Amino acid sequence: MKDQRNVARWLTNWGWILLYIVLMSGAVWFIMQEDREPIEDNSPEKITLTFRHFWNKEHDRPLLAIFEEVVRSYQESHPNVKVNFEGLDQNIHREQKLKSEMVTGTPPDMFVLFGGAEIEPYVRSNRLMDLTEFTDMNGLSNQFKDLHLWTFNKHIYGLPIEGNAEPLYYNKTIFHKLGLEIPETVAELDETIVKLKQAGYIPFALGNEDRWPAGIFAHYLMDRYAGPELIQELVTGESEAGFQNSGYMKAFQHLNRWIGEGAFSSESNDTSTENAVRLFTDGKAAMYLNGNWDINLFSGQTAPAEFQNQVGVIPFPALVKGAEPSIAGGYTMGIGLSSSLTGAKREAALELMKGFYTKEIQTRIVYEGLRIPSMRIAFDPDKTGPVFAQVMELMEESHQSFVPYDNLLSPEVKKTFLSVIEEMIGGGMQADQALQQLQDASKQYWNLIRSSDVQ
C-alpha cells in the first residue's frame, strides 16, 4: 500500500510539472505571436452586385430560368460574390426608376435595357460602362449579328442578349373555315377585317396594358404610307416636314378607321399581353400582331394542345401589290453596366457578364426560350416548333427590316408617341390631334438639344 501511495504521489507531482510546462509553452508562444507581424488575410474581397431585369412576364419564364441558372452557377464558382438578381416591371424600370437613377448617378451595377435612342442620353452623360475592350478581350467583337444600336462613336455601351421580329400571326383554321386568302396588301387586310367581324370573330387580339403593343400597328402603317427614310430624318432632326405630313396622316387615319370598325379586342388598353394571347389561342380572335417573344404562349399550359400547328406567320401587308414588305425587328434588348463600377467590383461584374454571352446560353435561348439569338450560332429551326421555324424562315426571306419606332424615337418623343396611340385606341383622339402632339413633342425635344449644343 505504501509503495502504491508513493507511485501515485510521484505521478501527481509529475502531472503538475507537465501541466506547468504546457502552460508556459503556450505563454511563450503567445508572446512570440504578439511580436510577429499579423498574418495577411488573402481571402477574396466580399462583393455584392445588383442586377435588375424585367423578365417577369409569363412569356419570359423560360428565359428567366436560364439566366437564374447563369447567376447561380456564377455565385457557386465565386463564393465571395453575392448577386441580387431582382425583377421589376418593364415600364417602371425603363420609364421611371432607371431614368431617375441615371440622373443621380445611382443605377444598379447591371441592368437590362434597350439600345438605340433610349440609351443615347445615358451614353452622353457617361453613365454606361464602355464595353469595347471587354468585347475585344473576350473574342466577342465579331460574334454578334448587329451592334449598331449599342455603338456610339465606335464605342460599345451594352450588348444585345436576343433579337426580335414582329410578324403578323393568324389562325389558319379560321381563315380556311371562312375561305379567307392571306392578305398581301393593306387594302386586302381591310377586307379581311370586315369579313372576320361579320363572322363574329375579333380581327386583332390586342393587349395594350403596357402601352407599346398598340404602337406596333402605328409604326407599321407609318412605314407603309411614308417609307423608312422619313423616320430616320425625324430621329436625327433633319426632317423639315416633321410628323405632320401626308403619309403619317394617312397612316393615323387608317388606324382611326380600324378602331372605329372594332378591329381590336374590347378594352385593349386594360388588357394584358397574356389575356390578349388567350383570345387568340381560344379561337376568339383571328390575328395577333406582336413580337416573337410571345411564341411560347401559343403552346403554353393555357393554349389548346395543337394550337401552334394552327398558327400561320406572315409579314404585315405592304401598301401595294408586289412590294416586298419590311419587318419590324432588330437586336434591341440587352444588358448594360454602370460606369461607376471600379476595382474588384468592376471585374466581378464583367466576369458575370461573360456568363450571359456564351454559345451554350445563346443556344438555350433558342431551344428553351424560343428567342432569336443575338450571337452567330448554329441551330436547327425545325427543332424549335412550327411557329418559331416560320418566323426564322420569314426573316431569312425578308431583305428589308426596320427598328421598331419606340426604339428609334428619343425617350421624350416616344413617350408622346405611345400616349397618343393609347388615346386613339381608347377612342379619345383623332389622327390630326395625335400628330399635332407628336410634332410639338419633337419640336420641343430638338429645341432643347440644339440649345444645349450651343452652350
Tab-separated table of C-alpha atoms in Angstrom:
chain	number	residue	atom	x	y	z
A	1	MET	CA	0.000	0.000	0.000
A	2	LYS	CA	2.861	2.351	0.855
A	3	ASP	CA	4.514	1.671	-2.478
A	4	GLN	CA	1.261	2.405	-4.289
A	5	ARG	CA	0.900	5.739	-2.457
A	6	ASN	CA	4.458	6.691	-3.418
A	7	VAL	CA	3.767	5.919	-7.074
A	8	ALA	CA	0.546	7.953	-7.013
A	9	ARG	CA	2.332	10.886	-5.344
A	10	TRP	CA	5.117	10.662	-7.963
A	11	LEU	CA	2.620	10.691	-10.834
A	12	THR	CA	0.719	13.584	-9.302
A	13	ASN	CA	3.868	15.675	-8.929
A	14	TRP	CA	4.948	14.976	-12.472
A	15	GLY	CA	1.417	15.776	-13.723
A	16	TRP	CA	1.645	19.237	-12.208
A	17	ILE	CA	5.106	19.691	-13.655
A	18	LEU	CA	3.899	18.668	-17.126
A	19	LEU	CA	0.883	20.982	-16.866
A	20	TYR	CA	3.196	23.827	-15.853
A	21	ILE	CA	5.445	23.174	-18.858
A	22	VAL	CA	2.480	23.147	-21.244
A	23	LEU	CA	1.099	26.405	-19.866
A	24	MET	CA	4.470	28.100	-20.007
A	25	SER	CA	4.981	26.926	-23.557
A	26	GLY	CA	1.627	28.422	-24.514
A	27	ALA	CA	2.503	31.702	-22.851
A	28	VAL	CA	5.827	31.855	-24.656
A	29	TRP	CA	4.110	31.066	-28.000
A	30	PHE	CA	1.507	33.798	-27.344
A	31	ILE	CA	4.218	36.339	-26.575
A	32	MET	CA	6.095	35.351	-29.734
A	33	GLN	CA	2.926	35.774	-31.785
A	34	GLU	CA	2.403	39.228	-30.303
A	35	ASP	CA	5.854	40.248	-31.533
A	36	ARG	CA	5.310	38.833	-35.037
A	37	GLU	CA	3.694	40.665	-37.980
A	38	PRO	CA	-0.082	39.962	-38.297
A	39	ILE	CA	-0.968	37.173	-40.738
A	40	GLU	CA	-2.177	38.564	-44.065
A	41	ASP	CA	-5.776	37.658	-44.995
A	42	ASN	CA	-5.688	36.527	-48.627
A	43	SER	CA	-9.380	35.631	-48.853
A	44	PRO	CA	-11.194	37.406	-51.734
A	45	GLU	CA	-12.989	40.673	-51.059
A	46	LYS	CA	-16.702	40.283	-50.262
A	47	ILE	CA	-18.696	41.830	-53.103
A	48	THR	CA	-22.390	42.436	-53.691
A	49	LEU	CA	-23.657	43.092	-57.221
A	50	THR	CA	-27.100	44.453	-58.002
A	51	PHE	CA	-28.657	43.218	-61.257
A	52	ARG	CA	-32.115	44.431	-62.262
A	53	HIS	CA	-34.092	42.738	-65.017
A	54	PHE	CA	-37.671	42.757	-66.271
A	55	TRP	CA	-38.120	39.115	-67.231
A	56	ASN	CA	-41.306	38.987	-65.151
A	57	LYS	CA	-43.998	38.168	-67.697
A	58	GLU	CA	-45.398	34.716	-68.355
A	59	HIS	CA	-43.671	34.554	-71.738
A	60	ASP	CA	-40.339	35.334	-70.023
A	61	ARG	CA	-40.338	32.366	-67.662
A	62	PRO	CA	-38.173	30.041	-69.811
A	63	LEU	CA	-35.695	32.865	-70.342
A	64	LEU	CA	-35.649	33.785	-66.653
A	65	ALA	CA	-34.944	30.167	-65.686
A	66	ILE	CA	-31.875	30.155	-67.961
A	67	PHE	CA	-30.495	33.411	-66.597
A	68	GLU	CA	-31.163	32.473	-62.979
A	69	GLU	CA	-29.053	29.397	-63.623
A	70	VAL	CA	-26.245	31.586	-65.010
A	71	VAL	CA	-26.299	33.708	-61.848
A	72	ARG	CA	-26.489	30.666	-59.566
A	73	SER	CA	-23.547	28.982	-61.309
A	74	TYR	CA	-21.514	32.180	-61.111
A	75	GLN	CA	-22.106	32.537	-57.379
A	76	GLU	CA	-21.094	28.920	-56.769
A	77	SER	CA	-17.772	29.492	-58.516
A	78	HIS	CA	-17.342	32.936	-56.894
A	79	PRO	CA	-18.369	32.386	-53.229
A	80	ASN	CA	-17.183	35.879	-52.322
A	81	VAL	CA	-19.753	37.482	-54.648
A	82	LYS	CA	-23.452	37.862	-53.880
A	83	VAL	CA	-25.703	38.826	-56.802
A	84	ASN	CA	-29.011	40.493	-56.032
A	85	PHE	CA	-30.813	39.416	-59.210
A	86	GLU	CA	-34.185	41.122	-58.989
A	87	GLY	CA	-37.009	41.750	-61.443
A	88	LEU	CA	-39.129	44.865	-61.895
A	89	ASP	CA	-41.994	45.790	-64.194
A	90	GLN	CA	-40.535	46.807	-67.562
A	91	ASN	CA	-42.267	50.184	-67.811
A	92	ILE	CA	-41.425	51.157	-64.234
A	93	HIS	CA	-37.792	50.192	-64.810
A	94	ARG	CA	-37.396	51.893	-68.187
A	95	GLU	CA	-39.616	54.945	-67.832
A	96	GLN	CA	-39.247	55.812	-64.167
A	97	LYS	CA	-36.660	54.148	-61.978
A	98	LEU	CA	-33.661	53.855	-64.303
A	99	LYS	CA	-34.147	57.370	-65.666
A	100	SER	CA	-34.095	58.947	-62.207
A	101	GLU	CA	-31.161	56.743	-61.167
A	102	MET	CA	-29.194	57.838	-64.200
A	103	VAL	CA	-29.776	61.482	-63.274
A	104	THR	CA	-28.456	60.933	-59.755
A	105	GLY	CA	-25.733	58.508	-60.856
A	106	THR	CA	-27.092	55.638	-58.755
A	107	PRO	CA	-28.202	52.917	-61.208
A	108	PRO	CA	-27.868	49.212	-60.394
A	109	ASP	CA	-24.493	47.672	-61.156
A	110	MET	CA	-26.002	45.678	-64.036
A	111	PHE	CA	-29.352	46.076	-65.742
A	112	VAL	CA	-31.433	45.098	-68.760
A	113	LEU	CA	-32.106	47.932	-71.195
A	114	PHE	CA	-32.931	48.755	-74.794
A	115	GLY	CA	-30.346	50.017	-77.247
A	116	GLY	CA	-30.698	52.894	-79.695
A	117	ALA	CA	-32.228	56.246	-78.771
A	118	GLU	CA	-33.134	55.076	-75.276
A	119	ILE	CA	-29.531	54.712	-74.127
A	120	GLU	CA	-28.087	57.676	-76.023
A	121	PRO	CA	-28.687	60.114	-73.108
A	122	TYR	CA	-27.003	57.632	-70.757
A	123	VAL	CA	-24.000	57.446	-73.077
A	124	ARG	CA	-23.772	61.239	-73.356
A	125	SER	CA	-23.822	61.601	-69.575
A	126	ASN	CA	-21.183	58.859	-69.123
A	127	ARG	CA	-23.469	56.608	-67.085
A	128	LEU	CA	-22.857	53.417	-69.091
A	129	MET	CA	-19.647	51.407	-68.993
A	130	ASP	CA	-17.713	51.286	-72.249
A	131	LEU	CA	-17.618	47.584	-73.190
A	132	THR	CA	-15.447	47.911	-76.298
A	133	GLU	CA	-12.349	46.500	-74.608
A	134	PHE	CA	-14.416	43.775	-72.942
A	135	THR	CA	-15.761	42.524	-76.274
A	136	ASP	CA	-12.291	42.609	-77.827
A	137	MET	CA	-10.543	40.790	-74.992
A	138	ASN	CA	-13.171	38.038	-74.859
A	139	GLY	CA	-13.337	37.440	-78.608
A	140	LEU	CA	-16.888	38.760	-78.870
A	141	SER	CA	-16.391	41.608	-81.346
A	142	ASN	CA	-17.422	39.576	-84.386
A	143	GLN	CA	-19.809	37.215	-82.624
A	144	PHE	CA	-22.882	39.467	-82.659
A	145	LYS	CA	-25.202	39.794	-85.623
A	146	ASP	CA	-25.737	43.529	-85.159
A	147	LEU	CA	-24.331	46.020	-82.648
A	148	HIS	CA	-25.270	49.305	-84.302
A	149	LEU	CA	-27.938	50.127	-81.699
A	150	TRP	CA	-25.315	49.737	-78.984
A	151	THR	CA	-22.461	51.585	-80.668
A	152	PHE	CA	-21.810	55.310	-80.320
A	153	ASN	CA	-18.686	56.971	-81.751
A	154	LYS	CA	-17.244	53.490	-82.396
A	155	HIS	CA	-17.602	52.511	-78.736
A	156	ILE	CA	-19.924	49.787	-77.401
A	157	TYR	CA	-22.122	50.576	-74.397
A	158	GLY	CA	-24.153	47.410	-73.940
A	159	LEU	CA	-24.621	44.022	-75.566
A	160	PRO	CA	-27.844	42.592	-77.045
A	161	ILE	CA	-28.982	39.396	-75.375
A	162	GLU	CA	-31.575	38.475	-78.015
A	163	GLY	CA	-33.051	39.564	-81.331
A	164	ASN	CA	-36.675	40.132	-82.154
A	165	ALA	CA	-39.136	40.252	-85.024
A	166	GLU	CA	-42.725	41.492	-85.121
A	167	PRO	CA	-44.694	39.425	-87.661
A	168	LEU	CA	-48.428	39.013	-88.048
A	169	TYR	CA	-49.777	35.726	-86.684
A	170	TYR	CA	-53.068	34.350	-87.990
A	171	ASN	CA	-55.287	31.370	-87.225
A	172	LYS	CA	-55.134	29.126	-90.299
A	173	THR	CA	-58.202	27.168	-89.185
A	174	ILE	CA	-60.390	30.283	-89.031
A	175	PHE	CA	-59.074	31.604	-92.340
A	176	HIS	CA	-59.715	28.240	-94.020
A	177	LYS	CA	-63.186	27.959	-92.485
A	178	LEU	CA	-64.183	31.394	-93.839
A	179	GLY	CA	-62.374	30.952	-97.153
A	180	LEU	CA	-60.091	33.925	-96.483
A	181	GLU	CA	-56.946	34.499	-98.515
A	182	ILE	CA	-53.748	35.616	-96.807
A	183	PRO	CA	-53.739	39.445	-97.106
A	184	GLU	CA	-50.785	40.767	-99.109
A	185	THR	CA	-51.801	44.436	-99.097
A	186	VAL	CA	-53.262	46.789	-96.505
A	187	ALA	CA	-56.433	47.027	-98.630
A	188	GLU	CA	-56.800	43.227	-98.554
A	189	LEU	CA	-56.277	43.338	-94.803
A	190	ASP	CA	-59.137	45.860	-94.612
A	191	GLU	CA	-61.410	43.367	-96.388
A	192	THR	CA	-60.270	40.570	-94.094
A	193	ILE	CA	-61.107	42.653	-91.022
A	194	VAL	CA	-64.644	43.290	-92.295
A	195	LYS	CA	-65.271	39.619	-93.087
A	196	LEU	CA	-63.964	38.494	-89.713
A	197	LYS	CA	-66.215	40.949	-87.921
A	198	GLN	CA	-69.209	39.776	-89.921
A	199	ALA	CA	-68.433	36.171	-88.980
A	200	GLY	CA	-68.324	37.057	-85.278
A	201	TYR	CA	-64.541	36.969	-84.789
A	202	ILE	CA	-62.284	39.616	-83.264
A	203	PRO	CA	-59.905	40.603	-86.091
A	204	PHE	CA	-56.950	41.565	-83.840
A	205	ALA	CA	-56.305	40.463	-80.268
A	206	LEU	CA	-54.600	43.431	-78.609
A	207	GLY	CA	-53.293	43.761	-75.067
A	208	ASN	CA	-52.099	47.357	-74.664
A	209	GLU	CA	-51.779	47.378	-70.896
A	210	ASP	CA	-48.060	48.150	-71.268
A	211	ARG	CA	-48.791	50.853	-73.910
A	212	TRP	CA	-46.208	49.771	-76.509
A	213	PRO	CA	-48.093	46.855	-78.228
A	214	ALA	CA	-50.518	49.233	-79.982
A	215	GLY	CA	-47.515	51.189	-81.218
A	216	ILE	CA	-46.668	48.195	-83.435
A	217	PHE	CA	-49.796	48.832	-85.527
A	218	ALA	CA	-48.909	52.525	-85.753
A	219	HIS	CA	-45.314	52.080	-86.843
A	220	TYR	CA	-46.255	49.512	-89.495
A	221	LEU	CA	-48.849	51.838	-91.027
A	222	MET	CA	-46.422	54.771	-90.804
A	223	ASP	CA	-43.743	52.722	-92.539
A	224	ARG	CA	-46.122	51.571	-95.263
A	225	TYR	CA	-47.510	55.030	-96.042
A	226	ALA	CA	-44.356	57.148	-95.657
A	227	GLY	CA	-41.469	54.732	-96.176
A	228	PRO	CA	-38.430	54.132	-93.960
A	229	GLU	CA	-36.480	57.290	-94.811
A	230	LEU	CA	-38.760	59.789	-93.078
A	231	ILE	CA	-38.483	58.307	-89.603
A	232	GLN	CA	-34.692	58.322	-89.915
A	233	GLU	CA	-34.803	62.035	-90.731
A	234	LEU	CA	-37.120	62.661	-87.785
A	235	VAL	CA	-34.929	60.886	-85.241
A	236	THR	CA	-31.871	62.826	-86.410
A	237	GLY	CA	-33.649	66.193	-86.583
A	238	GLU	CA	-33.163	66.550	-90.337
A	239	SER	CA	-36.816	66.487	-91.408
A	240	GLU	CA	-38.475	69.773	-92.302
A	241	ALA	CA	-41.912	68.204	-92.691
A	242	GLY	CA	-41.969	66.749	-89.184
A	243	PHE	CA	-44.707	64.386	-88.054
A	244	GLN	CA	-47.471	66.415	-89.686
A	245	ASN	CA	-47.023	65.071	-93.199
A	246	SER	CA	-49.443	63.452	-95.622
A	247	GLY	CA	-48.002	59.944	-95.224
A	248	TYR	CA	-48.338	59.868	-91.451
A	249	MET	CA	-51.757	61.499	-91.667
A	250	LYS	CA	-52.971	58.658	-93.897
A	251	ALA	CA	-51.411	56.104	-91.536
A	252	PHE	CA	-53.088	57.549	-88.441
A	253	GLN	CA	-56.409	57.953	-90.242
A	254	HIS	CA	-56.213	54.292	-91.250
A	255	LEU	CA	-55.615	53.347	-87.632
A	256	ASN	CA	-58.604	55.508	-86.628
A	257	ARG	CA	-60.667	53.642	-89.211
A	258	TRP	CA	-59.772	50.246	-87.759
A	259	ILE	CA	-60.567	51.471	-84.259
A	260	GLY	CA	-63.967	52.716	-85.436
A	261	GLU	CA	-64.696	49.393	-87.152
A	262	GLY	CA	-63.972	47.448	-83.982
A	263	ALA	CA	-60.892	45.735	-85.403
A	264	PHE	CA	-59.353	45.357	-81.949
A	265	SER	CA	-60.452	43.398	-78.918
A	266	SER	CA	-62.501	45.438	-76.469
A	267	GLU	CA	-60.866	47.357	-73.632
A	268	SER	CA	-57.459	46.786	-75.202
A	269	ASN	CA	-55.774	49.441	-73.056
A	270	ASP	CA	-56.689	47.482	-69.930
A	271	THR	CA	-55.839	44.049	-71.355
A	272	SER	CA	-52.570	42.269	-70.596
A	273	THR	CA	-50.448	40.517	-73.179
A	274	GLU	CA	-51.328	37.152	-71.666
A	275	ASN	CA	-55.070	37.780	-71.882
A	276	ALA	CA	-54.775	39.053	-75.452
A	277	VAL	CA	-52.888	35.907	-76.434
A	278	ARG	CA	-55.603	33.859	-74.758
A	279	LEU	CA	-58.198	35.446	-77.058
A	280	PHE	CA	-56.041	34.279	-79.958
A	281	THR	CA	-55.377	30.764	-78.667
A	282	ASP	CA	-59.046	30.301	-77.682
A	283	GLY	CA	-60.078	30.983	-81.273
A	284	LYS	CA	-61.978	34.179	-80.431
A	285	ALA	CA	-59.505	36.423	-82.292
A	286	ALA	CA	-58.211	35.526	-85.746
A	287	MET	CA	-54.975	37.557	-85.774
A	288	TYR	CA	-52.302	38.703	-83.369
A	289	LEU	CA	-49.555	41.247	-84.066
A	290	ASN	CA	-46.595	41.236	-81.699
A	291	GLY	CA	-43.034	40.053	-81.246
A	292	ASN	CA	-41.623	36.562	-81.464
A	293	TRP	CA	-41.195	36.620	-77.670
A	294	ASP	CA	-44.861	35.612	-77.326
A	295	ILE	CA	-44.493	32.395	-79.328
A	296	ASN	CA	-44.077	30.185	-76.280
A	297	LEU	CA	-47.551	31.280	-75.127
A	298	PHE	CA	-49.024	29.608	-78.215
A	299	SER	CA	-48.011	26.238	-76.800
A	300	GLY	CA	-48.220	27.034	-73.091
A	301	GLN	CA	-50.438	25.488	-70.442
A	302	THR	CA	-53.375	27.756	-71.274
A	303	ALA	CA	-53.265	27.059	-75.034
A	304	PRO	CA	-55.014	24.118	-76.751
A	305	ALA	CA	-52.722	21.137	-77.264
A	306	GLU	CA	-52.229	21.500	-81.019
A	307	PHE	CA	-52.816	25.228	-81.362
A	308	GLN	CA	-49.282	26.043	-82.515
A	309	ASN	CA	-49.949	23.923	-85.610
A	310	GLN	CA	-52.855	26.220	-86.477
A	311	VAL	CA	-50.714	29.373	-86.481
A	312	GLY	CA	-49.501	30.946	-89.698
A	313	VAL	CA	-46.822	33.650	-89.792
A	314	ILE	CA	-46.761	36.442	-92.394
A	315	PRO	CA	-45.278	39.927	-92.675
A	316	PHE	CA	-47.522	42.906	-92.058
A	317	PRO	CA	-49.034	43.562	-95.515
A	318	ALA	CA	-47.494	46.033	-97.962
A	319	LEU	CA	-49.312	49.086	-99.260
A	320	VAL	CA	-49.291	47.972	-102.900
A	321	LYS	CA	-49.348	44.571	-104.570
A	322	GLY	CA	-45.943	43.140	-105.386
A	323	ALA	CA	-43.970	45.316	-102.980
A	324	GLU	CA	-41.715	43.496	-100.550
A	325	PRO	CA	-42.991	44.247	-97.044
A	326	SER	CA	-40.373	45.103	-94.453
A	327	ILE	CA	-40.417	43.568	-90.981
A	328	ALA	CA	-40.018	45.444	-87.725
A	329	GLY	CA	-37.312	43.962	-85.548
A	330	GLY	CA	-33.699	44.111	-84.556
A	331	TYR	CA	-31.333	43.460	-81.701
A	332	THR	CA	-32.728	45.944	-79.261
A	333	MET	CA	-32.766	44.307	-75.817
A	334	GLY	CA	-29.552	43.708	-73.925
A	335	ILE	CA	-27.507	44.214	-70.781
A	336	GLY	CA	-25.577	47.271	-69.676
A	337	LEU	CA	-23.267	48.043	-66.758
A	338	SER	CA	-22.886	51.138	-64.619
A	339	SER	CA	-19.828	53.260	-65.426
A	340	SER	CA	-19.299	53.855	-61.699
A	341	LEU	CA	-18.066	50.278	-61.160
A	342	THR	CA	-14.383	50.125	-60.223
A	343	GLY	CA	-11.785	47.706	-58.925
A	344	ALA	CA	-12.759	44.226	-57.816
A	345	LYS	CA	-16.456	45.002	-58.171
A	346	ARG	CA	-15.986	46.014	-61.802
A	347	GLU	CA	-14.055	42.823	-62.531
A	348	ALA	CA	-16.724	40.720	-60.824
A	349	ALA	CA	-19.472	42.325	-62.933
A	350	LEU	CA	-17.553	41.781	-66.164
A	351	GLU	CA	-16.907	38.166	-65.204
A	352	LEU	CA	-20.640	37.651	-64.652
A	353	MET	CA	-21.332	39.405	-67.957
A	354	LYS	CA	-19.241	36.769	-69.736
A	355	GLY	CA	-21.551	34.062	-68.428
A	356	PHE	CA	-24.518	35.505	-70.317
A	357	TYR	CA	-22.765	35.668	-73.675
A	358	THR	CA	-21.710	32.133	-74.484
A	359	LYS	CA	-22.786	29.916	-77.361
A	360	GLU	CA	-24.267	27.476	-74.859
A	361	ILE	CA	-26.555	30.125	-73.324
A	362	GLN	CA	-27.494	31.539	-76.720
A	363	THR	CA	-28.428	28.041	-77.913
A	364	ARG	CA	-30.606	27.527	-74.847
A	365	ILE	CA	-32.275	30.881	-75.519
A	366	VAL	CA	-33.345	29.478	-78.888
A	367	TYR	CA	-34.493	25.999	-77.904
A	368	GLU	CA	-35.879	26.699	-74.430
A	369	GLY	CA	-36.965	30.327	-74.714
A	370	LEU	CA	-37.895	30.391	-78.429
A	371	ARG	CA	-35.989	33.647	-78.796
A	372	ILE	CA	-33.856	34.848	-81.675
A	373	PRO	CA	-30.165	34.663	-80.712
A	374	SER	CA	-28.134	37.852	-80.770
A	375	MET	CA	-24.908	35.963	-81.468
A	376	ARG	CA	-23.872	33.948	-84.502
A	377	ILE	CA	-24.678	30.387	-83.525
A	378	ALA	CA	-25.873	27.355	-85.423
A	379	PHE	CA	-29.260	25.873	-84.551
A	380	ASP	CA	-31.970	23.800	-86.180
A	381	PRO	CA	-35.232	25.800	-86.576
A	382	ASP	CA	-37.131	22.553	-87.152
A	383	LYS	CA	-36.448	21.587	-83.551
A	384	THR	CA	-37.972	24.779	-82.156
A	385	GLY	CA	-41.594	24.164	-83.101
A	386	PRO	CA	-43.599	25.218	-86.168
A	387	VAL	CA	-44.217	28.882	-85.268
A	388	PHE	CA	-40.622	29.802	-84.473
A	389	ALA	CA	-39.470	27.985	-87.604
A	390	GLN	CA	-41.852	30.127	-89.678
A	391	VAL	CA	-40.555	33.314	-88.049
A	392	MET	CA	-36.947	32.404	-88.812
A	393	GLU	CA	-37.849	31.497	-92.391
A	394	LEU	CA	-39.638	34.828	-92.763
A	395	MET	CA	-36.597	36.722	-91.501
A	396	GLU	CA	-34.289	34.855	-93.861
A	397	GLU	CA	-36.521	35.594	-96.833
A	398	SER	CA	-37.007	39.254	-95.975
A	399	HIS	CA	-34.410	41.684	-97.285
A	400	GLN	CA	-35.887	44.721	-95.554
A	401	SER	CA	-36.343	45.476	-91.883
A	402	PHE	CA	-36.663	48.494	-89.641
A	403	VAL	CA	-36.110	49.125	-85.979
A	404	PRO	CA	-39.375	49.477	-84.021
A	405	TYR	CA	-40.179	53.147	-83.605
A	406	ASP	CA	-40.247	53.035	-79.827
A	407	ASN	CA	-36.543	52.149	-80.022
A	408	LEU	CA	-35.789	54.820	-82.614
A	409	LEU	CA	-37.539	57.840	-81.153
A	410	SER	CA	-35.951	59.809	-78.332
A	411	PRO	CA	-37.387	58.892	-74.910
A	412	GLU	CA	-39.312	62.178	-74.715
A	413	VAL	CA	-40.929	61.805	-78.155
A	414	LYS	CA	-41.509	58.071	-77.665
A	415	LYS	CA	-43.490	58.807	-74.524
A	416	THR	CA	-45.828	61.050	-76.528
A	417	PHE	CA	-45.975	58.521	-79.385
A	418	LEU	CA	-47.207	55.725	-77.119
A	419	SER	CA	-49.519	58.059	-75.225
A	420	VAL	CA	-51.394	59.354	-78.285
A	421	ILE	CA	-51.752	55.840	-79.716
A	422	GLU	CA	-53.183	54.714	-76.382
A	423	GLU	CA	-55.723	57.546	-76.509
A	424	MET	CA	-56.601	56.693	-80.103
A	425	ILE	CA	-57.179	53.037	-79.186
A	426	GLY	CA	-59.444	54.220	-76.396
A	427	GLY	CA	-61.448	56.303	-78.873
A	428	GLY	CA	-60.500	59.639	-77.380
A	429	MET	CA	-58.214	61.119	-80.053
A	430	GLN	CA	-58.253	61.676	-83.806
A	431	ALA	CA	-55.340	61.427	-86.226
A	432	ASP	CA	-54.722	65.175	-86.592
A	433	GLN	CA	-54.679	65.719	-82.837
A	434	ALA	CA	-52.241	62.859	-82.319
A	435	LEU	CA	-49.838	64.126	-84.974
A	436	GLN	CA	-50.021	67.660	-83.572
A	437	GLN	CA	-48.947	66.405	-80.159
A	438	LEU	CA	-46.145	64.366	-81.709
A	439	GLN	CA	-44.959	67.379	-83.676
A	440	ASP	CA	-44.974	69.560	-80.553
A	441	ALA	CA	-43.016	66.959	-78.556
A	442	SER	CA	-40.458	66.557	-81.336
A	443	LYS	CA	-40.034	70.320	-81.746
A	444	GLN	CA	-39.566	70.799	-78.021
A	445	TYR	CA	-37.007	67.992	-77.904
A	446	TRP	CA	-34.898	69.327	-80.750
A	447	ASN	CA	-35.017	72.895	-79.438
A	448	LEU	CA	-33.654	71.583	-76.141
A	449	ILE	CA	-30.929	69.537	-77.847
A	450	ARG	CA	-29.800	72.404	-80.078
A	451	SER	CA	-29.758	74.911	-77.260
A	452	SER	CA	-27.636	72.567	-75.137
A	453	ASP	CA	-25.241	72.032	-78.069
A	454	VAL	CA	-24.769	75.813	-78.384
A	455	GLN	CA	-23.961	76.095	-74.707
